[in-house]
Coordinates of N, CA, C and O in Angstrom, one line a residue:
X1 N 203.9 2.5 69.2 CA 203.4 3.8 69.0 C 203.7 4.7 69.3 O 204.6 5.0 70.4
X2 N 203.7 6.1 68.6 CA 204.3 7.5 68.6 C 204.3 7.6 70.4 O 203.2 8.1 70.8
X3 N 205.7 8.7 70.7 CA 204.9 8.9 72.2 C 205.1 10.4 71.9 O 206.0 11.6 71.0
X4 N 203.9 10.9 72.1 CA 203.6 13.3 72.2 C 203.9 13.6 73.0 O 204.3 14.8 72.6
X5 N 204.2 13.4 74.4 CA 204.5 14.0 75.5 C 205.2 13.5 76.4 O 204.7 12.3 76.5
X6 N 206.5 14.4 77.4 CA 207.5 13.8 78.2 C 207.3 14.8 79.1 O 207.1 16.1 78.7
X7 N 207.6 14.2 80.4 CA 207.9 14.9 81.1 C 208.4 14.5 82.6 O 208.2 13.5 82.9
X8 N 209.7 15.1 83.2 CA 210.1 14.7 84.3 C 210.2 15.2 85.6 O 209.4 16.4 85.4
X9 N 210.3 14.3 86.2 CA 209.6 14.7 87.8 C 211.1 16.4 88.5 O 212.1 15.9 88.2
X10 N 210.0 16.9 89.5 CA 211.5 18.0 89.6 C 212.8 16.9 90.3 O 214.0 18.1 89.8
X11 N 212.6 16.5 90.6 CA 214.0 15.6 91.5 C 214.5 14.6 90.0 O 215.8 13.9 90.0
X12 N 213.9 15.0 89.0 CA 214.6 13.8 88.1 C 214.7 12.2 87.6 O 215.3 11.5 87.2
X13 N 214.0 11.6 88.9 CA 213.9 10.9 89.2 C 213.0 9.8 88.5 O 213.0 8.0 87.5
X14 N 211.7 10.6 88.1 CA 211.0 9.5 87.0 C 210.7 10.3 85.8 O 210.9 11.8 86.3
X15 N 210.4 10.2 84.5 CA 209.8 10.6 83.5 C 208.2 9.6 82.9 O 208.0 9.0 83.0
X16 N 207.4 10.7 82.7 CA 206.0 10.0 82.1 C 205.8 10.4 81.0 O 207.3 11.5 80.3
X17 N 205.5 9.9 79.7 CA 205.1 9.8 78.6 C 204.1 9.3 78.1 O 202.6 8.3 79.2
X18 N 203.1 10.4 77.1 CA 201.9 10.2 77.0 C 201.7 9.3 75.4 O 202.9 10.0 74.4
X19 N 201.3 8.8 74.7 CA 201.5 8.0 73.5 C 200.0 7.9 72.8 O 199.5 8.3 73.2
X20 N 200.9 7.8 71.5 CA 200.0 7.5 70.0 C 198.9 6.1 70.6 O 197.5 6.1 70.3
X21 N 198.6 6.0 71.8 CA 198.3 3.8 71.7 C 197.6 4.3 73.4 O 197.3 3.5 73.7
X22 N 197.0 5.5 73.5 CA 196.3 6.1 74.6 C 196.7 5.6 75.8 O 196.4 5.4 77.3
X23 N 198.6 5.2 76.0 CA 198.8 5.2 77.0 C 199.4 6.0 77.9 O 200.4 6.8 77.0
X24 N 199.9 6.3 79.0 CA 200.6 6.5 79.6 C 201.8 5.6 80.3 O 201.4 4.8 80.9
X25 N 203.0 6.3 80.3 CA 203.4 5.3 81.0 C 205.0 6.2 82.1 O 205.0 7.3 81.4
X26 N 205.5 5.4 83.4 CA 206.2 5.9 83.8 C 207.6 5.6 83.7 O 207.8 4.1 84.3
X27 N 208.4 6.0 83.6 CA 209.6 5.2 83.9 C 210.3 5.7 84.7 O 211.0 6.8 85.0
X28 N 211.4 5.0 85.3 CA 212.2 5.2 86.1 C 213.8 5.4 85.6 O 214.4 4.5 84.8
X29 N 214.7 6.9 86.4 CA 215.5 7.1 85.3 C 216.5 6.0 86.0 O 217.7 5.7 85.3
X30 N 217.0 6.2 87.3 CA 218.0 4.9 87.7 C 217.7 3.9 86.5 O 219.2 3.1 86.6
X31 N 216.9 2.7 86.6 CA 216.7 1.8 86.2 C 216.4 1.5 84.6 O 216.7 0.8 83.9
X32 N 216.2 2.5 84.1 CA 215.5 3.2 82.3 C 214.3 2.0 82.2 O 214.7 1.2 81.1
X33 N 213.9 1.2 83.6 CA 212.5 0.4 83.4 C 211.5 1.4 83.3 O 211.2 2.3 83.9
X34 N 210.1 0.9 82.6 CA 208.8 1.4 83.0 C 208.4 0.9 84.1 O 208.2 -0.5 84.3
X35 N 208.2 1.7 85.3 CA 207.4 1.2 86.3 C 206.0 1.3 86.3 O 205.5 0.1 87.4
X36 N 204.9 1.7 85.9 CA 203.6 1.7 85.5 C 203.3 2.2 83.8 O 203.8 3.1 83.3
X37 N 202.3 1.7 83.3 CA 201.6 1.7 82.5 C 199.6 2.2 82.5 O 199.3 1.6 83.3
X38 N 199.8 3.1 82.4 CA 198.3 3.4 83.0 C 197.2 3.8 81.7 O 197.5 4.2 80.4
X39 N 196.4 3.2 81.1 CA 195.5 2.4 80.1 C 193.8 3.9 80.7 O 192.6 3.0 80.6
X40 N 193.9 5.5 80.8 CA 192.3 5.6 81.2 C 191.9 6.5 80.3 O 190.6 6.4 79.8
X41 N 192.4 7.1 79.2 CA 192.1 7.4 78.3 C 191.7 6.8 76.9 O 192.5 5.4 77.1
X42 N 190.0 7.4 76.0 CA 190.4 6.7 74.9 C 190.7 7.0 73.6 O 189.9 6.5 73.1
X43 N 192.0 8.0 73.7 CA 192.5 8.5 72.5 C 193.7 8.4 72.9 O 194.0 8.7 74.3
X44 N 194.1 9.1 71.8 CA 196.1 9.6 71.8 C 195.9 10.7 73.9 O 195.1 11.5 73.4
X45 N 197.1 10.3 74.2 CA 197.4 11.6 75.1 C 198.5 12.9 74.5 O 199.4 12.5 74.2
X46 N 197.5 13.9 74.7 CA 198.5 14.6 74.0 C 199.6 15.4 74.9 O 200.0 15.8 74.7
X47 N 199.4 15.2 76.3 CA 200.4 16.2 77.6 C 199.9 15.2 78.9 O 199.5 14.6 79.0
X48 N 200.9 15.4 79.6 CA 201.5 14.8 80.9 C 202.2 15.6 81.2 O 203.2 16.7 80.7
X49 N 202.2 16.1 83.0 CA 202.6 17.4 83.1 C 202.5 16.7 85.3 O 201.4 15.9 85.3
X50 N 203.7 16.6 86.0 CA 203.4 16.3 86.8 C 203.5 17.3 88.4 O 203.2 18.4 87.7
X51 N 202.6 16.9 89.0 CA 202.1 18.0 89.9 C 203.1 18.6 91.2 O 203.6 17.4 91.3
X52 N 203.6 19.8 91.2 CA 204.6 20.0 92.1 C 203.9 19.9 93.6 O 202.7 19.3 94.0
X53 N 204.9 20.1 94.8 CA 204.3 19.5 96.0 C 202.9 20.4 96.9 O 202.5 19.2 97.7
X54 N 203.1 21.5 96.4 CA 202.1 21.6 97.3 C 200.2 21.6 96.3 O 199.7 22.0 96.8
X55 N 200.7 20.7 95.7 CA 199.1 20.4 95.1 C 198.7 19.3 96.3 O 197.1 18.4 96.1
X56 N 199.9 18.0 96.8 CA 199.7 17.3 98.0 C 198.4 17.2 98.4 O 197.4 16.8 98.6
X57 N 198.5 18.1 99.4 CA 197.5 18.0 99.9 C 195.7 18.9 99.7 O 194.8 17.9 100.0
X58 N 196.1 19.6 98.4 CA 194.6 20.1 98.1 C 194.2 18.6 96.8 O 192.9 18.4 97.1
X59 N 195.0 17.7 96.8 CA 194.5 16.6 95.8 C 194.1 15.5 96.8 O 193.0 14.7 96.6
X60 N 194.8 15.4 97.8 CA 194.3 14.7 99.4 C 192.6 15.5 99.7 O 191.8 14.2 100.1
X61 N 192.6 16.2 99.9 CA 191.0 17.0 99.9 C 190.0 16.3 98.7 O 189.0 16.1 99.7
X62 N 190.4 16.8 97.7 CA 189.6 16.1 96.8 C 189.1 15.2 96.8 O 188.3 14.2 96.6
X63 N 190.0 14.1 97.0 CA 189.4 12.4 97.1 C 188.8 12.4 97.9 O 188.2 11.7 98.1
X64 N 189.7 12.9 99.2 CA 189.0 12.1 100.9 C 187.3 13.2 100.4 O 186.4 12.4 101.0
X65 N 187.3 14.2 99.9 CA 185.7 14.4 99.4 C 184.8 13.9 99.1 O 183.4 13.8 99.2
X66 N 185.4 13.0 98.0 CA 184.8 12.0 97.1 C 184.2 11.0 98.3 O 183.5 10.1 98.3
X67 N 185.7 10.3 98.9 CA 185.1 9.0 99.8 C 186.1 9.6 100.9 O 187.6 9.2 100.7
X68 N 185.5 9.3 102.2 CA 186.0 10.1 103.1 C 187.2 8.9 104.0 O 187.5 9.1 104.9
X69 N 186.9 7.8 103.4 CA 187.8 6.9 104.1 C 189.0 6.8 103.4 O 189.7 5.6 103.2
X70 N 189.0 7.2 102.2 CA 190.7 7.0 101.3 C 191.9 7.4 102.0 O 191.4 8.6 103.0
X71 N 192.6 6.7 102.0 CA 193.7 7.3 102.6 C 194.8 8.3 101.9 O 194.8 8.2 100.9
X72 N 195.3 9.3 102.5 CA 196.0 10.0 102.4 C 197.1 9.9 101.3 O 197.6 8.5 101.5
X73 N 197.9 10.5 100.3 CA 198.8 10.0 99.7 C 199.6 10.7 99.5 O 199.3 12.3 99.2
X74 N 201.0 10.4 99.3 CA 201.9 11.6 99.4 C 202.3 11.7 97.0 O 203.5 12.4 96.9
X75 N 201.8 10.9 97.1 CA 201.7 11.0 95.6 C 203.3 10.3 95.2 O 203.6 9.6 95.6
X76 N 203.6 10.4 93.7 CA 203.7 11.4 93.4 C 202.2 11.3 92.1 O 201.4 10.1 92.0
X77 N 201.6 12.7 91.9 CA 200.7 13.1 91.1 C 201.2 13.5 89.6 O 201.9 14.5 89.4
X78 N 200.2 12.9 88.7 CA 200.3 13.0 87.6 C 199.1 13.7 86.5 O 198.3 12.8 87.2
X79 N 198.8 14.8 86.5 CA 198.0 14.8 85.2 C 198.3 14.8 84.0 O 199.5 14.1 83.3
X80 N 197.0 14.3 83.2 CA 197.2 14.2 80.9 C 195.5 14.6 81.2 O 194.5 14.8 81.1
X81 N 196.2 14.9 79.1 CA 195.0 15.2 78.8 C 194.9 15.1 77.4 O 196.6 14.7 77.3
X82 N 194.2 14.9 77.1 CA 193.7 13.5 75.9 C 193.0 14.0 74.7 O 192.2 15.1 74.9
X83 N 192.9 13.6 73.7 CA 191.8 13.7 72.4 C 190.5 13.4 72.8 O 189.8 13.5 72.1
X84 N 190.6 12.1 73.7 CA 189.3 12.0 74.3 C 188.3 12.9 74.9 O 188.2 13.1 75.4
X85 N 188.8 14.3 75.0 CA 188.5 15.5 75.7 C 188.7 15.4 77.1 O 188.1 16.1 77.8
X86 N 189.1 14.9 77.9 CA 189.2 14.3 78.7 C 190.9 14.9 79.5 O 191.7 15.1 78.8
X87 N 190.7 15.7 80.8 CA 191.6 15.7 82.0 C 191.7 14.4 82.8 O 190.7 14.6 83.8
X88 N 192.7 13.9 83.4 CA 192.7 12.7 84.1 C 194.1 12.9 85.5 O 195.3 13.5 84.7
X89 N 193.6 13.3 86.6 CA 195.0 13.1 87.5 C 195.1 11.5 87.9 O 193.9 11.3 88.3
X90 N 196.2 11.5 87.8 CA 196.9 9.7 89.0 C 197.4 10.1 89.7 O 198.4 10.7 90.3
X91 N 197.2 9.1 90.5 CA 198.2 9.1 91.7 C 199.2 7.5 91.7 O 198.7 6.7 91.1
X92 N 200.5 8.2 90.9 CA 201.3 7.1 90.6 C 201.4 5.8 91.0 O 201.8 5.3 90.9
X93 N 202.0 6.2 92.8 CA 201.9 5.3 93.8 C 201.0 4.0 93.9 O 201.3 3.4 94.5
X94 N 199.5 4.4 93.3 CA 198.7 3.0 93.0 C 198.3 2.9 92.1 O 197.6 1.9 91.5
X95 N 198.9 3.6 91.0 CA 198.4 3.3 89.7 C 196.9 3.8 89.4 O 196.2 3.7 88.2
X96 N 195.7 5.2 89.8 CA 194.7 4.6 90.3 C 194.3 6.2 89.8 O 194.8 7.3 89.9
X97 N 193.1 6.1 88.8 CA 192.9 7.5 88.2 C 192.3 8.2 89.1 O 191.0 7.9 89.5
X98 N 192.4 9.2 89.5 CA 191.7 9.9 91.2 C 191.0 10.9 90.8 O 189.6 11.5 91.6
X99 N 190.7 11.5 89.3 CA 190.0 13.1 89.7 C 190.1 12.4 87.7 O 191.0 12.6 87.2
X100 N 189.0 12.8 87.2 CA 188.6 12.9 85.9 C 188.1 14.2 85.9 O 186.9 14.6 86.3
X101 N 188.1 15.0 84.7 CA 187.5 16.2 84.0 C 187.2 16.2 82.5 O 187.8 16.0 81.9
X102 N 185.9 16.4 82.9 CA 185.1 16.9 81.0 C 184.0 18.0 81.0 O 184.0 18.5 81.5
X103 N 184.9 18.5 79.9 CA 184.8 19.5 80.1 C 184.5 20.3 78.3 O 183.7 21.3 77.3
X104 N 186.0 20.1 77.9 CA 186.5 20.2 76.6 C 185.6 19.7 75.1 O 185.1 18.8 75.4
X105 N 185.5 20.7 74.6 CA 184.7 20.0 73.3 C 185.6 20.0 72.1 O 184.9 18.9 71.0
X106 N 187.0 19.7 72.3 CA 188.1 18.8 71.6 C 188.8 18.2 72.5 O 188.8 18.6 73.7
X107 N 189.6 18.0 71.3 CA 191.3 17.9 71.5 C 191.8 18.7 73.1 O 192.2 20.2 72.8
X108 N 192.5 17.9 73.8 CA 193.2 18.6 75.2 C 194.2 18.7 74.9 O 194.8 17.2 74.2
X109 N 195.3 20.0 74.5 CA 196.3 20.0 74.1 C 197.8 19.6 75.5 O 198.6 19.7 75.0
X110 N 197.2 20.7 76.4 CA 197.6 20.9 77.5 C 196.9 21.1 79.0 O 196.0 21.7 78.8
X111 N 197.3 19.9 79.7 CA 196.8 20.7 80.9 C 197.9 21.0 82.0 O 198.9 19.5 82.2
X112 N 198.3 21.6 83.0 CA 199.3 21.7 83.9 C 198.1 22.4 85.3 O 197.4 22.8 85.4
X113 N 199.1 22.4 86.6 CA 198.7 22.7 87.6 C 198.6 24.0 88.0 O 199.9 24.3 87.7
X114 N 197.6 24.7 88.4 CA 198.2 26.6 88.9 C 199.5 26.1 90.0 O 199.4 25.4 90.9
X115 N 200.0 27.4 89.7 CA 201.1 27.5 91.0 C 200.6 27.4 92.4 O 201.3 27.0 93.2
X116 N 199.1 27.5 92.6 CA 199.0 27.8 94.3 C 198.7 26.4 94.5 O 198.4 26.1 95.5
X117 N 198.6 25.3 93.1 CA 198.2 24.3 93.6 C 196.6 22.9 93.9 O 196.0 22.8 93.9
X118 N 195.8 24.6 93.7 CA 194.6 24.9 93.8 C 193.8 24.5 92.3 O 192.6 24.0 92.5
X119 N 194.3 24.7 91.2 CA 193.2 24.9 90.1 C 194.3 24.0 89.1 O 195.4 24.1 89.4
X120 N 193.6 23.6 87.9 CA 194.3 22.8 86.8 C 194.0 24.0 85.9 O 192.8 24.1 85.9
X121 N 194.5 24.5 85.1 CA 194.8 25.1 83.7 C 195.1 24.2 82.3 O 195.8 23.8 82.7
X122 N 194.0 24.7 81.2 CA 194.1 23.7 80.0 C 193.9 24.5 78.7 O 193.2 25.3 79.3
X123 N 194.1 23.9 78.2 CA 193.9 24.8 76.8 C 193.6 23.1 75.7 O 193.5 22.3 75.9
X124 N 193.1 23.5 74.4 CA 192.8 22.7 73.9 C 192.0 23.1 71.7 O 192.3 24.3 71.9
X125 N 191.8 22.1 71.5 CA 191.8 22.5 70.2 C 189.8 22.9 70.3 O 189.6 23.7 69.0
X126 N 189.3 23.4 71.6 CA 187.6 23.9 71.3 C 188.4 25.9 71.0 O 187.2 26.2 71.3
X127 N 189.6 26.0 70.6 CA 190.2 27.4 71.1 C 190.0 28.2 72.4 O 190.3 29.3 72.6
X128 N 189.8 26.9 73.6 CA 189.4 27.8 75.0 C 190.7 27.5 75.8 O 191.5 26.4 76.1
X129 N 190.7 28.3 76.7 CA 191.8 28.8 77.8 C 190.6 28.1 79.4 O 189.8 28.8 79.6
X130 N 190.4 26.8 79.8 CA 190.0 26.5 80.8 C 190.9 26.7 82.2 O 191.8 26.4 82.4
X131 N 190.1 27.1 83.3 CA 190.5 27.1 84.6 C 189.6 25.7 85.7 O 188.3 26.1 85.1
X132 N 189.9 25.1 86.0 CA 189.6 24.3 87.0 C 189.5 23.9 88.3 O 190.7 24.3 88.8
X133 N 188.2 24.2 88.7 CA 188.6 23.8 90.2 C 188.4 22.3 90.2 O 187.0 22.1 90.3
X134 N 189.1 21.8 90.8 CA 189.4 20.2 90.4 C 188.7 19.7 91.5 O 188.3 18.5 91.6
X135 N 188.8 20.1 92.9 CA 187.9 19.3 94.6 C 186.9 19.6 94.1 O 186.1 18.7 94.8
X136 N 186.2 20.5 93.5 CA 185.0 20.5 93.2 C 184.2 19.6 91.8 O 182.8 20.0 91.1
X137 N 185.3 19.3 90.9 CA 185.6 18.7 89.5 C 184.2 19.6 88.9 O 183.7 18.7 87.7
X138 N 184.8 20.9 88.6 CA 183.9 21.5 88.2 C 185.1 22.9 86.9 O 185.9 23.1 87.3
X139 N 184.4 22.8 86.4 CA 185.4 24.9 85.1 C 184.7 25.3 85.9 O 183.3 25.3 85.4
X140 N 185.2 26.4 86.5 CA 185.2 27.7 86.9 C 185.6 28.9 86.0 O 184.7 29.9 86.1
X141 N 185.8 29.1 84.8 CA 186.0 30.0 84.2 C 186.5 29.1 82.7 O 187.7 28.3 82.3
X142 N 185.5 30.0 81.7 CA 186.0 29.0 80.4 C 186.2 30.9 79.3 O 185.7 31.7 79.5
X143 N 187.5 30.7 78.8 CA 187.8 32.1 78.2 C 188.0 31.5 76.4 O 189.2 30.8 76.1
X144 N 187.6 32.6 75.8 CA 187.6 31.9 74.6 C 189.3 32.8 73.9 O 189.0 33.9 73.7
X145 N 190.2 31.9 74.0 CA 191.5 32.3 73.8 C 191.9 33.2 72.2 O 192.6 34.0 72.4
X146 N 191.8 31.9 71.2 CA 192.0 32.3 70.2 C 191.1 32.2 69.2 O 190.1 31.3 69.4
X147 N 191.7 32.3 68.1 CA 190.4 31.9 66.1 C 190.9 30.7 66.1 O 189.9 30.5 65.3
X148 N 192.0 29.7 66.9 CA 192.0 28.7 65.8 C 192.5 28.0 67.2 O 192.3 28.1 68.2
X149 N 192.9 26.9 67.1 CA 193.7 26.0 68.5 C 194.3 26.1 69.3 O 195.2 26.6 68.3
X150 N 194.0 26.0 70.4 CA 195.2 26.2 71.5 C 195.8 25.1 72.0 O 195.6 24.2 72.5
X151 N 197.3 25.5 71.8 CA 198.5 24.6 71.4 C 199.0 23.9 73.1 O 199.2 22.9 73.0
X152 N 199.3 25.4 73.6 CA 200.1 25.4 74.5 C 199.5 26.2 75.2 O 199.5 27.3 75.4
X153 N 200.8 26.3 76.7 CA 200.1 26.9 78.0 C 201.2 26.5 78.8 O 201.3 26.1 79.1
X154 N 201.4 27.8 79.3 CA 202.5 27.6 80.4 C 202.3 28.8 81.6 O 201.8 30.0 81.0
X155 N 202.5 29.0 83.0 CA 202.6 30.0 83.7 C 204.2 30.4 83.6 O 205.0 30.2 83.4
X156 N 204.2 31.8 83.9 CA 205.0 32.9 83.9 C 206.1 32.3 85.6 O 204.9 32.2 86.3
X157 N 207.1 32.4 85.4 CA 207.3 32.0 86.6 C 207.3 33.2 87.9 O 207.9 32.8 88.8
X158 N 207.7 34.6 87.2 CA 207.5 35.5 88.8 C 206.2 36.3 88.5 O 206.0 37.2 89.5
X159 N 205.4 36.2 87.6 CA 204.5 37.0 87.8 C 203.0 36.1 87.8 O 202.9 35.2 87.0
X160 N 202.2 36.6 88.0 CA 200.3 36.4 87.9 C 199.8 36.1 86.1 O 199.2 36.2 85.8
X161 N 201.3 35.1 85.5 CA 200.3 35.0 84.0 C 200.5 34.3 83.5 O 201.2 33.2 84.0
X162 N 199.6 33.6 82.7 CA 199.3 32.5 81.6 C 199.8 32.7 80.2 O 198.8 34.1 80.1
X163 N 200.6 32.0 79.5 CA 200.6 32.1 77.8 C 200.4 31.4 77.5 O 200.7 29.9 77.9
X164 N 199.4 31.7 76.1 CA 199.2 30.7 75.3 C 199.8 31.1 74.3 O 199.9 31.6 73.9
X165 N 200.2 29.8 73.7 CA 200.3 29.7 72.1 C 199.0 29.1 71.0 O 198.4 28.3 71.8
X166 N 198.8 29.5 70.1 CA 197.9 28.9 69.1 C 198.5 28.0 67.7 O 199.1 29.0 66.6
X167 N 197.9 27.9 66.7 CA 197.6 27.5 65.2 C 197.5 29.3 64.9 O 198.1 28.9 63.8
X168 N 196.8 29.7 65.1 CA 196.6 31.3 65.0 C 197.6 31.6 64.9 O 197.8 32.9 64.4
X169 N 198.8 31.7 64.9 CA 200.3 32.2 65.0 C 200.7 33.0 65.8 O 201.5 34.3 65.7
X170 N 199.3 33.0 67.2 CA 199.9 34.3 68.2 C 200.2 33.5 69.5 O 199.6 32.4 69.9
X171 N 201.2 34.5 70.2 CA 200.9 33.9 71.5 C 200.7 34.8 72.6 O 200.2 36.5 71.9
X172 N 199.7 34.8 73.7 CA 198.5 35.9 74.4 C 199.1 35.6 75.8 O 199.7 34.2 76.2
X173 N 199.0 36.5 76.9 CA 199.5 36.7 78.3 C 198.3 37.5 78.7 O 197.5 37.6 78.5
X174 N 197.8 36.1 79.7 CA 196.5 36.4 80.8 C 196.7 36.4 81.6 O 197.5 36.3 82.7
X175 N 196.6 37.5 82.4 CA 196.9 37.8 83.9 C 195.7 37.0 84.7 O 194.3 36.8 84.7
X176 N 196.7 36.1 85.7 CA 195.3 35.4 86.7 C 194.8 36.4 87.4 O 196.0 37.1 88.7
X177 N 193.4 36.0 87.6 CA 192.8 37.2 88.2 C 192.0 36.5 89.8 O 191.4 35.5 89.5

């Protein structure tokens, strides 16, 4: 099936891919082998993104809040968004889905960790940009961002801005507060 999304880790050792067959695969660059296949989504996986290092402590807090006996993990951690309208976070070291977020009303097109590591930001075909407090597994802000499907987002590297793109042929810049 078609691969829809890919991303490599910051150190370039792993690649994640999301596919039309509802799977996420993790590939080791050195061996060119698929080392992990994740099948938690019920529809096409539209996006994958690796968590930056500063997310590790926040993700561990989230997991231990739900299960105090959970062992802390160093990851790596991977986020995905799907046409099943969910966002999931995986611990690649164990292969387990450790966080599921439900709230979008249509296909999730992109989901990424906020640079602080404390939040997830996502966009979807429901025309919204959403901010998630994943530790408490809830959406804290919903912005009706565009007049049509919101297809992509990213953070400005040096300023507190989120940039979104849409089928409405517009890019918008949002200030993070």
